[in-house]
Amino acid sequence: MSRVTVFTLGGTISARGGDAARMTGREVLTALGAPEDVVLRDFRRVPSSTLTHADLADLAAEVRATVAAGSGVVVVQGTDTLEETAFLLDLLCTTERPIAVTGAMRRPDLPGADGPANLAAALAVATDPACRNLGVLVVLADEIHAARHARKTHTTSVATFASPGAGPLGTVVEGEPRILLRPATPATHRPLALDPEIRVALVTLSLGDRGELLEAVDHRFQGLVVAAFGAGHVPAPLVEPLAGIAARVPVVLASRTGGGTTLSHTYRGPGSEHDLLSRGLVPAGPLDPAKARILLHALLSDGAAGPTGYDRPRITAAFARLNGTRTAA
Ligand code: ASP
């Protein structure tokens, strides 16, 4: 088998002229000047906002099989949801072999299109032994980010991906990956699963929130992530409704700020992080709300939920191990 298989999913890198019709995987690889010997898997041709959990479950299964057969993997998709795909693959495809996820911010027909440079860098990462055992990597603008930290932070900049609170693991210089940092722990010790039928809601709170959206999601989802204020704060009247939901399904407390970790005991009044955690919410730690939703979904798919409730200690431990704390399982 070739040393690297490229999965193309669509996205800006395939959006010549901005048309709804996307280039084929072969056209994308040709336009990007990919080497002849890469294996192409023309997987989907969609804007990344259209990808579904079923698509990603299929992708993870194929990526796992490809890696097991001895090939490196590059996934090329739109940047809008790239960080979610990358983190999901990180949880579902634990492998020492590098898996690189990349895309482009500029269409292939625009001046300064970044697709060719990003694909070249991703191929370099996917085939470099120095990039083993780092989990799934997001590679754009010559930077190498751990999937768990990477975020799209700008609507148009080619340097849109950043790892708030952590920084990139390395860079690609003169075509060669240079790894400067390694994650302290894998995202998970064993591969998790993704059941596309499981539904996890994400509710972002805003000033003056009276909890109507919480009412709307209650009883309709198997899990909930709350993107709360600051380090994990909600309006006091929302504590009872949240505690009520947490008695039935897992509720993860994340921050809507975009950087930093949730706290546990700095504030203790009604609606504080201490109050919410004592009522059964699970702290997301440094995971942003979208990634917290991915982890919760994978845990629920992997047996952390059952007819009699959910395995709160296991869910709490899974989040804690990404928090860099000494007590994490
Ligand atoms: N940035 C978009 C994406 O993530 C662009 C598109 O519609 O292709 O796919």
CSV table of C-alpha atoms and ligand atoms in Angstrom, one decimal:
chain,number,residue,atom,x,y,z
A,1,MET,CA,0.0,0.0,0.0
A,2,SER,CA,1.1,3.6,-0.6
A,3,ARG,CA,2.5,5.4,2.3
A,4,VAL,CA,-0.4,7.9,2.3
A,5,THR,CA,-4.1,7.9,1.5
A,6,VAL,CA,-5.9,11.2,1.0
A,7,PHE,CA,-9.6,11.4,1.8
A,8,THR,CA,-11.2,14.4,0.1
A,9,LEU,CA,-14.5,15.6,1.6
A,10,GLY,CA,-15.0,18.9,-0.3
A,11,GLY,CA,-14.8,22.4,1.2
A,12,THR,CA,-13.2,25.6,-0.1
A,13,ILE,CA,-10.2,23.7,-1.5
A,14,SER,CA,-12.7,22.1,-4.0
A,15,ALA,CA,-14.9,25.2,-4.5
A,16,ARG,CA,-13.5,26.6,-7.8
A,17,GLY,CA,-15.5,29.7,-8.7
A,18,GLY,CA,-17.6,29.3,-5.6
A,19,ASP,CA,-20.1,27.1,-7.3
A,20,ALA,CA,-22.3,24.6,-5.4
A,21,ALA,CA,-20.8,21.8,-7.6
A,22,ARG,CA,-17.5,20.7,-6.0
A,23,MET,CA,-14.4,19.5,-7.8
A,24,THR,CA,-13.8,15.7,-7.8
A,25,GLY,CA,-11.2,14.4,-5.5
A,26,ARG,CA,-9.0,13.7,-8.5
A,27,GLU,CA,-9.4,17.3,-9.7
A,28,VAL,CA,-8.5,18.6,-6.2
A,29,LEU,CA,-5.4,16.5,-6.1
A,30,THR,CA,-4.3,17.5,-9.6
A,31,ALA,CA,-5.0,21.2,-8.8
A,32,LEU,CA,-3.0,20.9,-5.6
A,33,GLY,CA,-0.1,19.2,-7.4
A,34,ALA,CA,-0.2,16.1,-5.2
A,35,PRO,CA,2.4,13.5,-5.9
A,36,GLU,CA,1.4,10.7,-8.2
A,37,ASP,CA,1.8,7.9,-5.6
A,38,VAL,CA,-0.8,9.1,-3.1
A,39,VAL,CA,-4.0,7.0,-3.0
A,40,LEU,CA,-7.2,9.0,-3.4
A,41,ARG,CA,-10.4,8.3,-1.6
A,42,ASP,CA,-13.0,10.7,-3.1
A,43,PHE,CA,-15.1,10.5,0.1
A,44,ARG,CA,-17.6,13.4,-0.1
A,45,ARG,CA,-18.0,16.6,-2.1
A,46,VAL,CA,-19.7,19.0,0.3
A,47,PRO,CA,-19.3,22.2,2.2
A,48,SER,CA,-18.1,21.1,5.7
A,49,SER,CA,-21.2,22.6,7.3
A,50,THR,CA,-23.2,19.8,5.6
A,51,LEU,CA,-21.2,16.9,7.0
A,52,THR,CA,-23.3,14.6,9.2
A,53,HIS,CA,-22.4,12.3,12.1
A,54,ALA,CA,-23.1,9.4,9.8
A,55,ASP,CA,-20.5,10.8,7.3
A,56,LEU,CA,-18.0,11.1,10.1
A,57,ALA,CA,-18.7,7.6,11.5
A,58,ASP,CA,-18.1,6.2,8.0
A,59,LEU,CA,-15.0,8.3,7.6
A,60,ALA,CA,-13.6,7.1,11.0
A,61,ALA,CA,-14.2,3.5,10.0
A,62,GLU,CA,-12.4,3.9,6.7
A,63,VAL,CA,-9.5,5.9,8.3
A,64,ARG,CA,-9.1,3.1,10.9
A,65,ALA,CA,-8.9,0.4,8.2
A,66,THR,CA,-6.5,2.5,6.1
A,67,VAL,CA,-4.1,3.0,9.0
A,68,ALA,CA,-4.4,-0.6,10.0
A,69,ALA,CA,-3.3,-1.5,6.5
A,70,GLY,CA,-0.2,0.5,6.9
A,71,SER,CA,-0.9,3.8,5.2
A,72,GLY,CA,-0.6,7.3,6.5
A,73,VAL,CA,-3.8,9.4,6.2
A,74,VAL,CA,-4.5,13.0,5.2
A,75,VAL,CA,-8.1,14.2,5.4
A,76,VAL,CA,-9.0,17.3,3.3
A,77,GLN,CA,-12.2,19.1,4.1
A,78,GLY,CA,-13.7,22.5,4.6
A,79,THR,CA,-12.3,24.6,7.4
A,80,ASP,CA,-15.7,25.5,9.0
A,81,THR,CA,-16.0,22.2,10.9
A,82,LEU,CA,-12.5,20.9,10.5
A,83,GLU,CA,-11.7,21.1,14.2
A,84,GLU,CA,-14.7,18.9,15.0
A,85,THR,CA,-13.8,16.2,12.4
A,86,ALA,CA,-10.2,16.2,13.6
A,87,PHE,CA,-11.1,15.8,17.3
A,88,LEU,CA,-13.6,13.1,16.5
A,89,LEU,CA,-11.0,11.2,14.5
A,90,ASP,CA,-8.7,11.7,17.5
A,91,LEU,CA,-11.2,9.9,19.7
A,92,LEU,CA,-12.2,7.2,17.3
A,93,CYS,CA,-8.9,6.3,15.5
A,94,THR,CA,-6.2,6.0,18.2
A,95,THR,CA,-3.1,5.1,16.3
A,96,GLU,CA,0.6,5.9,16.6
A,97,ARG,CA,0.6,6.7,12.8
A,98,PRO,CA,0.0,10.4,12.1
A,99,ILE,CA,-3.4,11.4,10.7
A,100,ALA,CA,-3.3,15.0,9.3
A,101,VAL,CA,-6.4,17.1,8.6
A,102,THR,CA,-6.1,20.1,6.3
A,103,GLY,CA,-8.1,22.4,4.0
A,104,ALA,CA,-7.9,25.8,2.6
A,105,MET,CA,-9.2,29.3,3.3
A,106,ARG,CA,-8.9,30.6,-0.3
A,107,ARG,CA,-10.7,29.1,-3.2
A,108,PRO,CA,-8.4,27.4,-5.8
A,109,ASP,CA,-9.1,30.1,-8.4
A,110,LEU,CA,-8.2,33.1,-6.1
A,111,PRO,CA,-4.8,34.8,-5.8
A,112,GLY,CA,-2.7,33.3,-3.1
A,113,ALA,CA,-4.8,30.0,-2.8
A,114,ASP,CA,-3.4,28.2,0.2
A,115,GLY,CA,-4.6,24.7,-0.7
A,116,PRO,CA,-1.4,23.5,-2.4
A,117,ALA,CA,0.9,24.6,0.5
A,118,ASN,CA,-1.5,23.1,3.1
A,119,LEU,CA,-1.7,19.7,1.3
A,120,ALA,CA,2.0,19.6,0.9
A,121,ALA,CA,2.5,20.3,4.6
A,122,ALA,CA,-0.1,17.7,5.6
A,123,LEU,CA,1.5,15.0,3.4
A,124,ALA,CA,4.8,15.8,5.0
A,125,VAL,CA,3.3,15.4,8.5
A,126,ALA,CA,1.4,12.2,7.6
A,127,THR,CA,4.6,10.5,6.4
A,128,ASP,CA,7.1,11.7,9.0
A,129,PRO,CA,8.0,9.3,11.8
A,130,ALA,CA,8.6,12.3,14.1
A,131,CYS,CA,4.9,13.0,13.9
A,132,ARG,CA,3.9,9.6,15.3
A,133,ASN,CA,2.1,9.3,18.7
A,134,LEU,CA,0.8,12.9,18.6
A,135,GLY,CA,-2.8,12.0,17.9
A,136,VAL,CA,-4.7,13.6,15.0
A,137,LEU,CA,-3.1,16.8,13.8
A,138,VAL,CA,-4.5,19.9,12.1
A,139,VAL,CA,-2.0,21.2,9.6
A,140,LEU,CA,-2.6,24.6,7.9
A,141,ALA,CA,-0.5,27.7,7.3
A,142,ASP,CA,2.7,25.7,8.1
A,143,GLU,CA,1.5,25.0,11.6
A,144,ILE,CA,0.9,21.7,13.3
A,145,HIS,CA,-1.9,21.7,15.9
A,146,ALA,CA,-3.2,19.0,18.2
A,147,ALA,CA,-6.8,18.2,17.3
A,148,ARG,CA,-8.0,18.8,20.9
A,149,HIS,CA,-6.7,22.4,20.9
A,150,ALA,CA,-7.2,23.5,17.3
A,151,ARG,CA,-9.8,26.1,16.6
A,152,LYS,CA,-10.8,28.2,13.6
A,153,THR,CA,-10.4,31.7,15.0
A,154,HIS,CA,-11.0,34.0,12.0
A,155,THR,CA,-13.5,33.9,9.1
A,156,THR,CA,-11.0,34.6,6.3
A,157,SER,CA,-7.4,34.7,7.4
A,158,VAL,CA,-5.2,31.9,6.1
A,159,ALA,CA,-3.7,31.7,9.6
A,160,THR,CA,-7.1,31.1,11.0
A,161,PHE,CA,-6.2,28.0,13.1
A,162,ALA,CA,-4.8,28.5,16.5
A,163,SER,CA,-4.6,26.5,19.7
A,164,PRO,CA,-5.7,28.9,22.4
A,165,GLY,CA,-4.1,28.2,25.8
A,166,ALA,CA,-1.6,25.7,24.3
A,167,GLY,CA,0.0,26.8,21.1
A,168,PRO,CA,0.9,24.7,18.0
A,169,LEU,CA,2.9,21.5,18.5
A,170,GLY,CA,5.2,22.4,15.7
A,171,THR,CA,5.7,23.9,12.3
A,172,VAL,CA,6.5,22.8,8.8
A,173,VAL,CA,9.7,24.5,7.6
A,174,GLU,CA,11.3,23.9,4.2
A,175,GLY,CA,8.9,21.1,3.7
A,176,GLU,CA,9.9,19.3,7.0
A,177,PRO,CA,7.8,19.0,10.1
A,178,ARG,CA,9.5,20.2,13.2
A,179,ILE,CA,7.8,19.1,16.4
A,180,LEU,CA,8.5,21.3,19.4
A,181,LEU,CA,6.0,20.0,21.9
A,182,ARG,CA,4.1,16.7,22.6
A,183,PRO,CA,0.7,16.3,24.3
A,184,ALA,CA,1.0,15.1,27.9
A,185,THR,CA,-1.5,12.4,27.3
A,186,PRO,CA,-3.5,10.8,24.4
A,187,ALA,CA,-7.0,12.2,24.0
A,188,THR,CA,-8.3,8.7,25.0
A,189,HIS,CA,-6.5,5.4,25.9
A,190,ARG,CA,-8.7,3.3,23.6
A,191,PRO,CA,-10.8,4.2,20.5
A,192,LEU,CA,-14.3,5.4,21.3
A,193,ALA,CA,-17.3,5.0,19.0
A,194,LEU,CA,-19.8,7.3,17.2
A,195,ASP,CA,-23.5,6.4,17.1
A,196,PRO,CA,-25.1,8.9,14.7
A,197,GLU,CA,-28.5,8.3,16.2
A,198,ILE,CA,-27.4,9.7,19.6
A,199,ARG,CA,-28.2,13.4,19.9
A,200,VAL,CA,-26.2,15.8,22.0
A,201,ALA,CA,-27.4,19.4,22.2
A,202,LEU,CA,-25.2,22.5,22.6
A,203,VAL,CA,-26.9,25.6,24.1
A,204,THR,CA,-25.0,28.8,24.3
A,205,LEU,CA,-26.2,31.2,27.0
A,206,SER,CA,-26.5,34.9,26.5
A,207,LEU,CA,-27.3,37.9,28.7
A,208,GLY,CA,-30.8,37.8,30.1
A,209,ASP,CA,-31.2,34.2,29.3
A,210,ARG,CA,-34.5,32.8,30.8
A,211,GLY,CA,-33.9,29.2,29.9
A,212,GLU,CA,-36.4,28.8,27.0
A,213,LEU,CA,-33.8,26.9,25.0
A,214,LEU,CA,-33.1,24.6,27.9
A,215,GLU,CA,-36.8,23.8,28.1
A,216,ALA,CA,-36.8,23.1,24.3
A,217,VAL,CA,-33.9,20.7,24.5
A,218,ASP,CA,-35.1,18.8,27.6
A,219,HIS,CA,-36.2,15.3,26.9
A,220,ARG,CA,-35.1,15.5,23.3
A,221,PHE,CA,-31.4,14.8,23.6
A,222,GLN,CA,-29.3,12.2,25.3
A,223,GLY,CA,-26.8,14.8,26.5
A,224,LEU,CA,-26.3,18.5,26.8
A,225,VAL,CA,-23.4,20.9,26.6
A,226,VAL,CA,-24.0,24.3,28.0
A,227,ALA,CA,-21.7,27.1,26.7
A,228,ALA,CA,-21.8,29.2,29.9
A,229,PHE,CA,-20.4,32.6,30.8
A,230,GLY,CA,-16.8,33.1,31.8
A,231,ALA,CA,-15.3,30.2,33.7
A,232,GLY,CA,-18.6,28.3,33.9
A,233,HIS,CA,-21.4,30.6,35.2
A,234,VAL,CA,-25.1,30.8,34.5
A,235,PRO,CA,-28.0,33.0,35.6
A,236,ALA,CA,-29.2,31.8,39.0
A,237,PRO,CA,-32.7,30.9,37.8
A,238,LEU,CA,-31.2,28.4,35.4
A,239,VAL,CA,-29.6,26.2,38.1
A,240,GLU,CA,-32.7,24.3,38.9
A,241,PRO,CA,-33.6,23.5,35.3
A,242,LEU,CA,-30.0,22.4,34.6
A,243,ALA,CA,-29.9,20.3,37.7
A,244,GLY,CA,-33.2,18.7,36.6
A,245,ILE,CA,-31.7,17.8,33.2
A,246,ALA,CA,-28.5,16.6,34.8
A,247,ALA,CA,-30.5,14.1,36.9
A,248,ARG,CA,-31.6,12.4,33.7
A,249,VAL,CA,-28.8,12.9,31.1
A,250,PRO,CA,-25.2,14.2,31.3
A,251,VAL,CA,-24.8,18.0,31.2
A,252,VAL,CA,-21.3,19.3,30.5
A,253,LEU,CA,-20.4,22.8,31.6
A,254,ALA,CA,-18.2,24.6,29.1
A,255,SER,CA,-17.2,28.2,28.6
A,256,ARG,CA,-18.3,30.3,25.7
A,257,THR,CA,-15.2,32.6,26.0
A,258,GLY,CA,-13.0,30.7,23.4
A,259,GLY,CA,-10.0,30.2,25.7
A,260,GLY,CA,-9.0,28.9,29.1
A,261,THR,CA,-10.5,26.2,31.3
A,262,THR,CA,-13.7,26.1,33.4
A,263,LEU,CA,-13.1,26.6,37.1
A,264,SER,CA,-14.3,24.4,40.0
A,265,HIS,CA,-14.3,26.4,43.3
A,266,THR,CA,-13.4,30.0,42.8
A,267,TYR,CA,-17.0,31.2,42.9
A,268,ARG,CA,-19.6,29.5,45.1
A,269,GLY,CA,-22.8,31.5,44.9
A,270,PRO,CA,-26.0,30.5,43.0
A,271,GLY,CA,-25.1,29.9,39.3
A,272,SER,CA,-21.4,29.7,40.0
A,273,GLU,CA,-19.2,26.9,38.7
A,274,HIS,CA,-19.1,25.4,42.2
A,275,ASP,CA,-22.9,25.5,42.5
A,276,LEU,CA,-23.4,23.8,39.1
A,277,LEU,CA,-20.8,21.1,39.6
A,278,SER,CA,-22.3,20.3,43.0
A,279,ARG,CA,-25.6,19.9,41.2
A,280,GLY,CA,-24.2,17.2,38.9
A,281,LEU,CA,-22.9,19.1,35.9
A,282,VAL,CA,-19.6,17.8,34.5
A,283,PRO,CA,-16.8,20.4,33.9
A,284,ALA,CA,-15.5,20.6,30.3
A,285,GLY,CA,-12.2,21.9,31.5
A,286,PRO,CA,-10.3,23.4,28.5
A,287,LEU,CA,-12.4,21.8,25.8
A,288,ASP,CA,-14.4,24.4,23.9
A,289,PRO,CA,-18.2,23.8,23.7
A,290,ALA,CA,-18.1,22.2,20.2
A,291,LYS,CA,-15.3,19.8,21.2
A,292,ALA,CA,-17.0,19.0,24.6
A,293,ARG,CA,-20.1,18.0,22.5
A,294,ILE,CA,-17.9,15.7,20.4
A,295,LEU,CA,-16.4,14.0,23.4
A,296,LEU,CA,-19.7,13.6,25.2
A,297,HIS,CA,-21.2,12.1,22.0
A,298,ALA,CA,-18.4,9.6,21.7
A,299,LEU,CA,-18.6,8.6,25.3
A,300,LEU,CA,-22.4,8.1,25.1
A,301,SER,CA,-21.9,6.1,21.9
A,302,ASP,CA,-19.3,4.0,23.8
A,303,GLY,CA,-21.5,2.8,26.6
A,304,ALA,CA,-21.5,5.7,29.0
A,305,ALA,CA,-25.3,5.9,28.8
A,306,GLY,CA,-27.8,3.2,29.5
A,307,PRO,CA,-31.5,2.7,30.2
A,308,THR,CA,-30.9,3.3,33.9
A,309,GLY,CA,-29.0,6.5,33.6
A,310,TYR,CA,-25.4,7.5,32.7
A,311,ASP,CA,-21.9,6.8,34.0
A,312,ARG,CA,-21.1,10.2,35.4
A,313,PRO,CA,-17.8,9.2,37.0
A,314,ARG,CA,-16.6,7.8,33.7
A,315,ILE,CA,-17.7,10.9,31.8
A,316,THR,CA,-16.1,13.2,34.4
A,317,ALA,CA,-12.8,11.3,34.2
A,318,ALA,CA,-12.8,11.4,30.4
A,319,PHE,CA,-13.0,15.2,30.5
A,320,ALA,CA,-10.6,15.5,33.4
A,321,ARG,CA,-7.8,13.6,31.6
A,322,LEU,CA,-7.7,16.4,29.0
A,323,ASN,CA,-7.5,19.0,31.7
A,324,GLY,CA,-3.8,18.5,32.6
A,325,THR,CA,-4.7,17.9,36.3
A,326,ARG,CA,-2.7,15.5,38.5
A,327,THR,CA,-5.9,13.6,39.6
A,328,ALA,CA,-7.1,12.9,36.1
A,329,ALA,CA,-7.8,9.2,35.4
B,1,ASP,N1,-15.4,27.1,4.4
B,1,ASP,C1,-16.5,26.3,3.8
B,1,ASP,C2,-16.3,24.8,4.3
B,1,ASP,O1,-15.9,24.6,5.4
B,1,ASP,C3,-16.5,26.6,2.5
B,1,ASP,C4,-17.4,25.8,1.6
B,1,ASP,O2,-18.6,26.0,1.5
B,1,ASP,O3,-16.8,25.0,0.9
B,1,ASP,O4,-16.6,23.9,3.6
